[in-house]
JSON list of C-alpha atoms in Angstrom, two decimals:
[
{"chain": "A", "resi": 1, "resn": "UNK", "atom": "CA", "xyz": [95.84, 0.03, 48.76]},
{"chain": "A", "resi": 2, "resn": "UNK", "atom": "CA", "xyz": [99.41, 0.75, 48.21]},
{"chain": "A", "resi": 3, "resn": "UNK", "atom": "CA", "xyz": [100.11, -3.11, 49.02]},
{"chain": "A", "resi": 4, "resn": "UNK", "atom": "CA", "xyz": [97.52, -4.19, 46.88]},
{"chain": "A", "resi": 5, "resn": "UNK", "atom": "CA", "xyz": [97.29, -2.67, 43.72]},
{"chain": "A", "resi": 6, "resn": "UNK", "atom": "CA", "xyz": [94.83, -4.83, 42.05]},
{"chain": "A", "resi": 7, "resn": "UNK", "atom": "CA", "xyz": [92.00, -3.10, 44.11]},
{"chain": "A", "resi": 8, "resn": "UNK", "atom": "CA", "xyz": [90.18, 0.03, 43.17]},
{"chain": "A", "resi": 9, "resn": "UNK", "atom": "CA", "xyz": [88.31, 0.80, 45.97]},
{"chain": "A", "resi": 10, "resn": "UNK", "atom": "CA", "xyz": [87.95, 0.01, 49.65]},
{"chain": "A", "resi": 11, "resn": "UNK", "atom": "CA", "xyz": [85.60, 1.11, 52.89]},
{"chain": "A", "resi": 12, "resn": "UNK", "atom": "CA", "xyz": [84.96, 0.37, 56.57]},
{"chain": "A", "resi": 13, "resn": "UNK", "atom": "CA", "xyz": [81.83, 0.14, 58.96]},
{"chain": "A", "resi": 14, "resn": "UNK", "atom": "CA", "xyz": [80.99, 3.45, 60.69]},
{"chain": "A", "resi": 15, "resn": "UNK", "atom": "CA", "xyz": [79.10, 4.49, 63.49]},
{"chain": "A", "resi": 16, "resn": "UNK", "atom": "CA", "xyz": [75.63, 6.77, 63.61]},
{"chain": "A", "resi": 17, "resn": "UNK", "atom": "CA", "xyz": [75.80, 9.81, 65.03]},
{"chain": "A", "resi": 18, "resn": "UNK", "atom": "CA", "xyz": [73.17, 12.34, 65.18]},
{"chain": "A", "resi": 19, "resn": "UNK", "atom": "CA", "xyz": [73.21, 15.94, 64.21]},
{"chain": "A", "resi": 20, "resn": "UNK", "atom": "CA", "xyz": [75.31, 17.09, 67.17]},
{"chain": "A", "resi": 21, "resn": "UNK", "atom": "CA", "xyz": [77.74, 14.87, 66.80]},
{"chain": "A", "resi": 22, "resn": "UNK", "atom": "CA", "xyz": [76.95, 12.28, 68.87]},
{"chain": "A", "resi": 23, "resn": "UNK", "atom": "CA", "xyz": [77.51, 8.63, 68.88]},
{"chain": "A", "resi": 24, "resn": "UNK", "atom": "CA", "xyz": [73.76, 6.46, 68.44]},
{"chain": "A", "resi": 25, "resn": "UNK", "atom": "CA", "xyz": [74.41, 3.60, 70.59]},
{"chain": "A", "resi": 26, "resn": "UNK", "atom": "CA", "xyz": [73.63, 0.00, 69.85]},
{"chain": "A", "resi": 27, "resn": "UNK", "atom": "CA", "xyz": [73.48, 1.04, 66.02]},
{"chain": "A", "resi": 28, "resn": "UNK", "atom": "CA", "xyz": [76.05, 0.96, 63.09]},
{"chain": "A", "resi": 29, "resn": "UNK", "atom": "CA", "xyz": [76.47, 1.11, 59.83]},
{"chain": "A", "resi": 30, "resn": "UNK", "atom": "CA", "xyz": [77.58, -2.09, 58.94]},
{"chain": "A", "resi": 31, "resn": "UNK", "atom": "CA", "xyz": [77.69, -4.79, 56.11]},
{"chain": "A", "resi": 32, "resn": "UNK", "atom": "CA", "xyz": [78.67, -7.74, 57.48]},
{"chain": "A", "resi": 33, "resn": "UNK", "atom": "CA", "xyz": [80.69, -8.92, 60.60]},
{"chain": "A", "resi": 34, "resn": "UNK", "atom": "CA", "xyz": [83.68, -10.16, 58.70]},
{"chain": "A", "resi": 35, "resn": "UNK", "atom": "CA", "xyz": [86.11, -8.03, 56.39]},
{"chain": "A", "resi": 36, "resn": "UNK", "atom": "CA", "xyz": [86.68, -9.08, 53.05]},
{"chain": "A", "resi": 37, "resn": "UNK", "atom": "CA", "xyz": [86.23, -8.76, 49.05]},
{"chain": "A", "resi": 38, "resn": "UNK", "atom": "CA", "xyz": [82.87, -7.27, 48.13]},
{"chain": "A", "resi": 39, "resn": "UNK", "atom": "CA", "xyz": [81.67, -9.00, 44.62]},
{"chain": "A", "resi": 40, "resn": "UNK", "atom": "CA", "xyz": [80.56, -6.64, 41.76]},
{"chain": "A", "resi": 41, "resn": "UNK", "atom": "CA", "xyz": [77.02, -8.02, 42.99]},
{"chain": "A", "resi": 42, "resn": "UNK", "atom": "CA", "xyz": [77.50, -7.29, 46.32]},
{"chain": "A", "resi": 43, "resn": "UNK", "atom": "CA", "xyz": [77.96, -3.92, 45.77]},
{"chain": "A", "resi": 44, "resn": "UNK", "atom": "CA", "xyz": [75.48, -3.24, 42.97]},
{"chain": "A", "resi": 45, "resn": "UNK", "atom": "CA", "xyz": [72.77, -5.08, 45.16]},
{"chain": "A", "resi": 46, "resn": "UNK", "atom": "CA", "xyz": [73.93, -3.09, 48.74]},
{"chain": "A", "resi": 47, "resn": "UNK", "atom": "CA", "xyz": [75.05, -0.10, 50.34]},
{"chain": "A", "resi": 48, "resn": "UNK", "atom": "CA", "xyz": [77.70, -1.78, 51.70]},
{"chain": "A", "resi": 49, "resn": "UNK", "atom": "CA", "xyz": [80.74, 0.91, 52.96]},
{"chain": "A", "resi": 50, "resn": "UNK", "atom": "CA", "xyz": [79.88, 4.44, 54.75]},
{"chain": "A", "resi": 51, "resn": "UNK", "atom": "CA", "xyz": [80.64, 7.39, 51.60]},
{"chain": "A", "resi": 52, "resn": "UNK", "atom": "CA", "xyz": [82.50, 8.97, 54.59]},
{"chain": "A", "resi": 53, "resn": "UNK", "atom": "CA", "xyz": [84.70, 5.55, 54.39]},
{"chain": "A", "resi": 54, "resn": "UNK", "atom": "CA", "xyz": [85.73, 5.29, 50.91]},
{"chain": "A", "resi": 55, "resn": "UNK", "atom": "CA", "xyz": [89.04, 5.69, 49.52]},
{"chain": "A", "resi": 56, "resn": "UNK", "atom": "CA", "xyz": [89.01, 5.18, 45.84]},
{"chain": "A", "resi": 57, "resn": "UNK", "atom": "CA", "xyz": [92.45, 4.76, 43.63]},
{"chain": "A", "resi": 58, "resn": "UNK", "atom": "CA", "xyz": [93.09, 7.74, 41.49]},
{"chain": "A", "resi": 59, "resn": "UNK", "atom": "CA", "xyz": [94.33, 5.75, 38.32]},
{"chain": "A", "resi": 60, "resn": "UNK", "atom": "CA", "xyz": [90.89, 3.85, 38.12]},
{"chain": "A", "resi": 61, "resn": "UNK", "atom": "CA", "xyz": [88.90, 6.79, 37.68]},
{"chain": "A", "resi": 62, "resn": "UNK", "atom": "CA", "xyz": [89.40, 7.73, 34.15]},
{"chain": "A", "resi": 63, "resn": "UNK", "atom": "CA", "xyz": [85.88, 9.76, 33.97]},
{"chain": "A", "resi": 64, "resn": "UNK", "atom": "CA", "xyz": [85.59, 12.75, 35.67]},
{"chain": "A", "resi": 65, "resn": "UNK", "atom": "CA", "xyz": [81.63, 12.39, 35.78]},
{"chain": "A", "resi": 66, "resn": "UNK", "atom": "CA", "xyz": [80.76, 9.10, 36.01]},
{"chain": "A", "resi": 67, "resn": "UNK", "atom": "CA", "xyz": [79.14, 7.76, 32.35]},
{"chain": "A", "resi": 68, "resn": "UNK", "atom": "CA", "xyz": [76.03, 6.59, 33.85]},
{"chain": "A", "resi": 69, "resn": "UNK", "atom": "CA", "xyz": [74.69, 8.98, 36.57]},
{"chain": "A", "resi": 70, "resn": "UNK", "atom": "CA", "xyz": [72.77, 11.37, 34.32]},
{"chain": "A", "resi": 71, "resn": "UNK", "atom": "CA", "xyz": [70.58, 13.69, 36.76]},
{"chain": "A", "resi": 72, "resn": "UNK", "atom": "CA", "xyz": [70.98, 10.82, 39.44]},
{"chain": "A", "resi": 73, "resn": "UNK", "atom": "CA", "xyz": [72.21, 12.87, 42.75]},
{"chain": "A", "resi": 74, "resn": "UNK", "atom": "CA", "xyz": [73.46, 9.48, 44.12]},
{"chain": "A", "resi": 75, "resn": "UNK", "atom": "CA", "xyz": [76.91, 9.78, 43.15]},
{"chain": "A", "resi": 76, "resn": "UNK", "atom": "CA", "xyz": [77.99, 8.12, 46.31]},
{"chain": "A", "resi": 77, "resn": "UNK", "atom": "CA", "xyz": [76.66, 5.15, 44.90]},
{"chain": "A", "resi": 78, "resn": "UNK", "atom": "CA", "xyz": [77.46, 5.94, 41.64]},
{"chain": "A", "resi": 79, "resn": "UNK", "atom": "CA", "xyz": [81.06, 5.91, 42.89]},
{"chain": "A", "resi": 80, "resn": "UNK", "atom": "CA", "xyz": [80.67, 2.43, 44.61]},
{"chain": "A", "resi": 81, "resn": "UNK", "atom": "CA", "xyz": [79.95, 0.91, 41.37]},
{"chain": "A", "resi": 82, "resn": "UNK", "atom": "CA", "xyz": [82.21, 2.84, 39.11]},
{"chain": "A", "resi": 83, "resn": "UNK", "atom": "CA", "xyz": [85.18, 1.28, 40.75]},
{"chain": "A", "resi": 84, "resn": "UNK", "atom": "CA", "xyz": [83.68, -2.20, 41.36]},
{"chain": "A", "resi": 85, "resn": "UNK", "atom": "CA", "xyz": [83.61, -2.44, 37.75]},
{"chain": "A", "resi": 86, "resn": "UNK", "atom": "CA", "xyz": [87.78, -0.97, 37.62]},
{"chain": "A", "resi": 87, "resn": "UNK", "atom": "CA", "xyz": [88.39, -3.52, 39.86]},
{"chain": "A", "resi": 88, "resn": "UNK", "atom": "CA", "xyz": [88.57, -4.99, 43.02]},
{"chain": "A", "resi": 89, "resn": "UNK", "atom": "CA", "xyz": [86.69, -4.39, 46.16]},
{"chain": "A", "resi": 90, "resn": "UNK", "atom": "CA", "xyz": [87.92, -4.71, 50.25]},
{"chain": "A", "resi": 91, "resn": "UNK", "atom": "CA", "xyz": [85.39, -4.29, 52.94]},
{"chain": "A", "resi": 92, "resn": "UNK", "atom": "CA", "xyz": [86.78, -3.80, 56.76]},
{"chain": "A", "resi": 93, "resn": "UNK", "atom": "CA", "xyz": [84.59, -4.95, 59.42]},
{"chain": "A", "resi": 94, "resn": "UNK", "atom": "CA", "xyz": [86.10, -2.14, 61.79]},
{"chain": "A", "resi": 95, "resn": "UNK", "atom": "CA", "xyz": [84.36, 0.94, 63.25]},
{"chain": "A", "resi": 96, "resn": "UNK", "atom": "CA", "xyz": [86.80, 3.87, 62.05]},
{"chain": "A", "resi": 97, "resn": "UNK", "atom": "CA", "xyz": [84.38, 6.70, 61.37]},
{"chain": "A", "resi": 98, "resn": "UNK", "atom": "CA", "xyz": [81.13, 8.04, 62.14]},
{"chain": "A", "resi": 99, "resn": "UNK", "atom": "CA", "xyz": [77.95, 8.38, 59.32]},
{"chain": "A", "resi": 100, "resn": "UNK", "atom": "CA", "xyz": [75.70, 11.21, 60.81]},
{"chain": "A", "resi": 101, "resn": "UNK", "atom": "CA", "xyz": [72.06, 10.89, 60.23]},
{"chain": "A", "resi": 102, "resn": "UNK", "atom": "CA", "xyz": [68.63, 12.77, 60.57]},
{"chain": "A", "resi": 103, "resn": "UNK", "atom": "CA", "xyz": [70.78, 16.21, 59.96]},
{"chain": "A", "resi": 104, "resn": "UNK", "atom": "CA", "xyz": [68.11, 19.00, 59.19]},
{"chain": "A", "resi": 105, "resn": "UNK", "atom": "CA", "xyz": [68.44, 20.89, 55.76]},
{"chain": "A", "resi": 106, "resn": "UNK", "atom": "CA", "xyz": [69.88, 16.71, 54.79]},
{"chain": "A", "resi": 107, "resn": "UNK", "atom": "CA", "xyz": [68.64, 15.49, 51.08]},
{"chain": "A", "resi": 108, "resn": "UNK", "atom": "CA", "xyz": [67.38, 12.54, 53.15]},
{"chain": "A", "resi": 109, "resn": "UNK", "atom": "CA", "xyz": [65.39, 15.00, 55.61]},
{"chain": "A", "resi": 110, "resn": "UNK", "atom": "CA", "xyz": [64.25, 16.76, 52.58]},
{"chain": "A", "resi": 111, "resn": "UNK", "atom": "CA", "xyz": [63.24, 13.40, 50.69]},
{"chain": "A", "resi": 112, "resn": "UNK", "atom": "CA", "xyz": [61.00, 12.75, 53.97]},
{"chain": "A", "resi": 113, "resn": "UNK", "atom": "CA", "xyz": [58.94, 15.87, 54.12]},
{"chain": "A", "resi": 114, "resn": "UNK", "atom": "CA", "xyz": [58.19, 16.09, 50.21]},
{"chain": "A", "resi": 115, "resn": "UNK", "atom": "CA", "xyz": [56.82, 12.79, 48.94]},
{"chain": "A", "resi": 116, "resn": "UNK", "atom": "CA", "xyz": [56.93, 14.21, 45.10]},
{"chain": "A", "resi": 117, "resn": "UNK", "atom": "CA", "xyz": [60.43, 15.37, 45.91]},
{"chain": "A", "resi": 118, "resn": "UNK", "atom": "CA", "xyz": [61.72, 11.72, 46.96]},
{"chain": "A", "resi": 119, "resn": "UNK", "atom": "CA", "xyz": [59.79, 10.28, 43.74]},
{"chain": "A", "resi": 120, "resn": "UNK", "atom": "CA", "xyz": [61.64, 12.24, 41.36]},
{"chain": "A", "resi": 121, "resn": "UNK", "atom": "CA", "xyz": [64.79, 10.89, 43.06]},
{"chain": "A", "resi": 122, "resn": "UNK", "atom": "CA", "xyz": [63.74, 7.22, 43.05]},
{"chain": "A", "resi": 123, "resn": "UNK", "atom": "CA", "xyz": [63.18, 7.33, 39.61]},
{"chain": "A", "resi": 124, "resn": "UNK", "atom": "CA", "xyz": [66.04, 9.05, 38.81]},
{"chain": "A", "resi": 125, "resn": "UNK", "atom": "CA", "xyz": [67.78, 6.57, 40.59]},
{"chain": "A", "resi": 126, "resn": "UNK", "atom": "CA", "xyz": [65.87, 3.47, 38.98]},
{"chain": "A", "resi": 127, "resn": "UNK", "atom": "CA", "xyz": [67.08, 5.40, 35.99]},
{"chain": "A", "resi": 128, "resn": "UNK", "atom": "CA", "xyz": [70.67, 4.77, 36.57]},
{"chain": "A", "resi": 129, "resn": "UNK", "atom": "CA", "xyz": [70.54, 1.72, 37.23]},
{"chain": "A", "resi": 130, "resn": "UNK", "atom": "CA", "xyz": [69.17, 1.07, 33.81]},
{"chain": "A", "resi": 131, "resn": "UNK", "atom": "CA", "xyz": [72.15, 2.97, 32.39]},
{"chain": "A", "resi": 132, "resn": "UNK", "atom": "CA", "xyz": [74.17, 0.56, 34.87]},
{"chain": "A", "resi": 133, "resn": "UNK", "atom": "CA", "xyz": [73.32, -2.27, 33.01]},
{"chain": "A", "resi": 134, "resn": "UNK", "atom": "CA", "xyz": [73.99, -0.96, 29.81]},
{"chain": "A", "resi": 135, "resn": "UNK", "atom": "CA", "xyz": [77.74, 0.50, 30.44]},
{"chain": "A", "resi": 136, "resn": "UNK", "atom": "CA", "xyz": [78.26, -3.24, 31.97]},
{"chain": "A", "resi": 137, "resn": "UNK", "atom": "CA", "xyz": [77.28, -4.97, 29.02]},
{"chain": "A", "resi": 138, "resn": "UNK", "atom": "CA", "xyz": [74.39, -6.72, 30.57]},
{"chain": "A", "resi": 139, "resn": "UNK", "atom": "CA", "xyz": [76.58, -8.68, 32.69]},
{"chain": "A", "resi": 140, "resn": "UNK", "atom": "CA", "xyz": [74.58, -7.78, 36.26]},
{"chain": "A", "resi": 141, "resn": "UNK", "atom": "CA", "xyz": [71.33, -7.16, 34.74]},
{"chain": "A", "resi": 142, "resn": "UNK", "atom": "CA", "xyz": [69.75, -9.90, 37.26]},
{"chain": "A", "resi": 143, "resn": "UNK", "atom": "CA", "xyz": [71.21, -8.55, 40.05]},
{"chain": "A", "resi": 144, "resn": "UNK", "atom": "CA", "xyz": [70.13, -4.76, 38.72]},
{"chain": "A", "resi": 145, "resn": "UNK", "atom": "CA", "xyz": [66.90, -5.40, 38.09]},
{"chain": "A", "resi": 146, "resn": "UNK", "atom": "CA", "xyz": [66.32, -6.83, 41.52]},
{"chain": "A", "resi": 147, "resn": "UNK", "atom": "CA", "xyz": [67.73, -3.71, 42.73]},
{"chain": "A", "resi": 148, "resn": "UNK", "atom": "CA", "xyz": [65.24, -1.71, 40.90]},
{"chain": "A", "resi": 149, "resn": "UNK", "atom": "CA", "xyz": [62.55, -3.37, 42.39]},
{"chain": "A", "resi": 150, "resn": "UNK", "atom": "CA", "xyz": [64.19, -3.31, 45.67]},
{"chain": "A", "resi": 151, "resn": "UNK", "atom": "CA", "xyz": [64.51, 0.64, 44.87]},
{"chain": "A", "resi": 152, "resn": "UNK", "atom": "CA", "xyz": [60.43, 0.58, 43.46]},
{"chain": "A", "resi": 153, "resn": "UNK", "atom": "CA", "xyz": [59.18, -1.15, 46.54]},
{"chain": "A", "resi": 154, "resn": "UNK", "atom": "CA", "xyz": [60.49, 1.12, 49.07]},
{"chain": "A", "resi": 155, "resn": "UNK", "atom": "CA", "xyz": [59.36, 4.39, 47.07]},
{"chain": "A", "resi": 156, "resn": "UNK", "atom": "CA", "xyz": [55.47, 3.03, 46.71]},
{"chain": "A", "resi": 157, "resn": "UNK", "atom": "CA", "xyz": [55.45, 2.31, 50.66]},
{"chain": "A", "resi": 158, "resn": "UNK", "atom": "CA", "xyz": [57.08, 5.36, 51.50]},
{"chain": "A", "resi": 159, "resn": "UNK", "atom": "CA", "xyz": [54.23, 6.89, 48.94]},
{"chain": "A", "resi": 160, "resn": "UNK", "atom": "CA", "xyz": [51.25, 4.72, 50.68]},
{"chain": "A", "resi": 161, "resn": "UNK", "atom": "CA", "xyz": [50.46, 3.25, 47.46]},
{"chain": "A", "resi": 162, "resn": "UNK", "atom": "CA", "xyz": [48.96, -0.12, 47.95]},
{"chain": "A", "resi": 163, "resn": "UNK", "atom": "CA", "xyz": [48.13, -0.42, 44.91]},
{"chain": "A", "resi": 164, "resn": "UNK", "atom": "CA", "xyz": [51.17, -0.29, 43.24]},
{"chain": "A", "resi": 165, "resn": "UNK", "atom": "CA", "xyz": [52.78, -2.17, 46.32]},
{"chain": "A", "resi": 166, "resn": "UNK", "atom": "CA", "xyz": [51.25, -5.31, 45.13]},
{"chain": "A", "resi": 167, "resn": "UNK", "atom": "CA", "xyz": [52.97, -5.73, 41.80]},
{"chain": "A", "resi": 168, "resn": "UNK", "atom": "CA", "xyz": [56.27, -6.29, 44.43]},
{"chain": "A", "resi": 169, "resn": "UNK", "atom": "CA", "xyz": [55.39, -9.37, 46.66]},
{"chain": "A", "resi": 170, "resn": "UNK", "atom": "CA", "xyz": [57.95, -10.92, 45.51]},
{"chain": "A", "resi": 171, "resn": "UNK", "atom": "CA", "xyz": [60.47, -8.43, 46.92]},
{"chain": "A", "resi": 172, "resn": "UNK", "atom": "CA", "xyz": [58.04, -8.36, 50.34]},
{"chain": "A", "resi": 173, "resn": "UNK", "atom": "CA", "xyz": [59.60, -12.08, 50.90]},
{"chain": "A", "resi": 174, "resn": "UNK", "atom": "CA", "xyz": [63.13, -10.90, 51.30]},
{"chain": "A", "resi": 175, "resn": "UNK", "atom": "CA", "xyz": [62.60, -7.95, 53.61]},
{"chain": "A", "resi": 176, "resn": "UNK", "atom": "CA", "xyz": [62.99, -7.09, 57.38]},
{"chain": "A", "resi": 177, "resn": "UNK", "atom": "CA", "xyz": [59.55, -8.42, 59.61]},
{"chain": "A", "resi": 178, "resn": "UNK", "atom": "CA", "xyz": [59.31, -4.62, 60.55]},
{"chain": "A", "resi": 179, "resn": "UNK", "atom": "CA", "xyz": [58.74, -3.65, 56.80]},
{"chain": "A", "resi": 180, "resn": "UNK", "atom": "CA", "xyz": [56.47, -6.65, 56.25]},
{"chain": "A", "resi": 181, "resn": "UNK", "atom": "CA", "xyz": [54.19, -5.02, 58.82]},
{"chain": "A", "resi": 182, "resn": "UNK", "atom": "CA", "xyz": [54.19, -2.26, 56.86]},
{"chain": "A", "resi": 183, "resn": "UNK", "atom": "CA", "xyz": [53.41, -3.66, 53.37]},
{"chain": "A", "resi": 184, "resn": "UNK", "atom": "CA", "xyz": [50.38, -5.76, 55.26]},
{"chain": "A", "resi": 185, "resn": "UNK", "atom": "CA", "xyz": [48.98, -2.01, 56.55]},
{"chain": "A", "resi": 186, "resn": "UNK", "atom": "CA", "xyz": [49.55, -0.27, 53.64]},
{"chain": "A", "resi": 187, "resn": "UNK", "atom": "CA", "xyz": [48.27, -2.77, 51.57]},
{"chain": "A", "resi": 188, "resn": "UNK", "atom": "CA", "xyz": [45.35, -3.76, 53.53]},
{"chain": "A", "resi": 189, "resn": "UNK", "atom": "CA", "xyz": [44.91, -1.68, 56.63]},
{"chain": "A", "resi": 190, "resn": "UNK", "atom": "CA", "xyz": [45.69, 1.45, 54.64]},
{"chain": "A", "resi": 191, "resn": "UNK", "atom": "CA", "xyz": [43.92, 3.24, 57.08]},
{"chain": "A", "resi": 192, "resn": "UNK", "atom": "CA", "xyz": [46.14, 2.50, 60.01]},
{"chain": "A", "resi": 193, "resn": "UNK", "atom": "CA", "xyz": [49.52, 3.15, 57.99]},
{"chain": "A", "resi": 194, "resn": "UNK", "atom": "CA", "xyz": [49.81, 6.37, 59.38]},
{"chain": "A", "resi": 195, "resn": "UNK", "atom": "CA", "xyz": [49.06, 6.04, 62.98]},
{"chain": "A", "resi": 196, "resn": "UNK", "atom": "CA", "xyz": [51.31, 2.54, 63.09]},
{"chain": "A", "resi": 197, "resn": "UNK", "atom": "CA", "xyz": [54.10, 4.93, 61.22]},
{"chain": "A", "resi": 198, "resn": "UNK", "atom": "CA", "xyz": [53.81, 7.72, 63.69]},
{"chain": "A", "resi": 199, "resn": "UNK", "atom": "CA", "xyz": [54.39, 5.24, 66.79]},
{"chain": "A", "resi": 200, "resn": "UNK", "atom": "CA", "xyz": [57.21, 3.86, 65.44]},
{"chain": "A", "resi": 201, "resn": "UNK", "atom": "CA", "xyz": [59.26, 6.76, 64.58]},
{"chain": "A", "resi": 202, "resn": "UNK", "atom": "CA", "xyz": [58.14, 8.14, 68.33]},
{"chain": "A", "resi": 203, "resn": "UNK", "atom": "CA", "xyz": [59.78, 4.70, 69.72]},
{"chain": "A", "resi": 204, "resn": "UNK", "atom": "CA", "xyz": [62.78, 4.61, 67.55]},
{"chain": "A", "resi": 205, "resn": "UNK", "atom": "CA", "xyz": [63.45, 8.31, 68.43]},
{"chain": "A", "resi": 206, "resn": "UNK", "atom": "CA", "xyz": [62.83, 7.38, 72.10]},
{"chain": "A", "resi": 207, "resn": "UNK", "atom": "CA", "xyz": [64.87, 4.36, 71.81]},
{"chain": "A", "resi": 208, "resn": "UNK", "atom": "CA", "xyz": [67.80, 6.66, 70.20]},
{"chain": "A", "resi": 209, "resn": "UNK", "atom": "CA", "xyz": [67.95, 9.08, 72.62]}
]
C-alpha cells in the first residue's frame, strides 16, 4: 500500500477453519488463482477478499458510517465497495489467514435457524444495494441489479419458495450444478427439498470432518 498509493484497498485468500480453530482441508476462500486488480464490478458483483484480509487506506475513508448501509448489517461488504469506489483494488492469490465458519451464536448460524430472521437481512441487503447505485451515479446499475437478483434467488431457495423461484431462471443459468439441483426440487419436487437438503449437509459435514 505504502508503494502504491493509488490503491484504497487490498485483500488475500484465506483458509476455512471451523469453530475450534481448525484448518478445513481441501477448501478455501478464494477468488481466483491469480493476484491482481479487482474492477469496481468485480467487487460489487463478488465476495471476493476474506473481511479478516482487508486492509483499507485511512485517507480514503472520509465517512465514518458508510452513506449507503442504512440498517444493512453487511458492513463488511459495505466496506469492499466503499473503497472500490475511492479507488483502486489488489487481490493476492496467497493463503495468509484463516476465515472461520459454522461458529455457533454466528449471524450466519443465526440466519440458518430463523428463516424470517435471514429475510429481513436479504432485504435489507437488496436495500443497499439500491442505495449503491444511487451514491454511484448509476454507473454499475447493471452489474447491481444482477446482484440483487443474485441476492433474491438465494433468499427464495433458502425460503422453499418455488413460486417466487421462478421469476429468477435467468439467474438459475449462471449457478453451480449443485444449486441447479436444488432450484429443480424446490421448484418441482418441492416435496423432496428437504430430505435432498438434509443429505447433503450430513455429507458435506462428513466430508469436512
Amino acid at each position: 500500500m505504502e508503494s502504491h498509493p493509488d490503491y484504497a484497498l487490498c485483500g488475500h485468500a484465506a483458509y476455512y477453519a471451523d469453530e475450534n480453530g481448525n484448518l478445513i482441508q481441501g477448501d478455501s476462500f478464494r477468488y481466483r488463482k491469480s493476484s491482481g486488480e479487482l474492477t469496481t464490478e468485480e467487487v460489487i458483483s463478488s465476495w471476493a477478499m476474506a473481511t479478516c484480509s482487508l486492509l483499507y487506506r485511512k485517507s480514503c475513508r472520509t465517512d465514518v458510517i458508510f452513506p449507503f448501509q442504512g440498517s444493512c448489517i453487511n458492513s463488511d461488504y459495505a466496506l469492499m465497495v466503499y473503497m472500490a469506489l475511492k479507488g483502486k483494488v489488489f487481490y493476492l492469490d496467497e493463503l495468509m489467514g484463516a476465515y472461520r465458519i459454522g461458529c455457533s451464536g454466528s449471524i450466519t448460524q443465526k440466519q440458518r435457524q430463523n428463516k424470517e430472521y435471514f429475510k429481513k437481512r436479504r432485504l435489507e441487503y437488496v436495500a443497499m444495494l439500491d442505495r449503491i447505485d444511487d451514491y454511484s451515479e448509476k454507473r454499475y446499475t447493471r452489474v447491481i441489479n444482477l446482484r440483487k437478483r443474485k441476492t433474491l434467488f438465494e433468499l427464495y431457495l433458502t425460503l422453499r419458495d418455488g413460486k417466487s423461484l421462478r421469476q429468477y431462471s435467468d439467474v438459475y443459468r449462471t449457478v453451480p450444478m449443485k444449486t441447479k439441483v436444488k432450484y429443480i426440487l424446490c421448484v418441482y419436487f418441492h416435496s423432496l427439498y428437504d430430505g435432498a437438503e438434509k443429505i447433503y449437509h450430513k455429507l458435506k459435514g462428513a466430508s469436512h470432518g
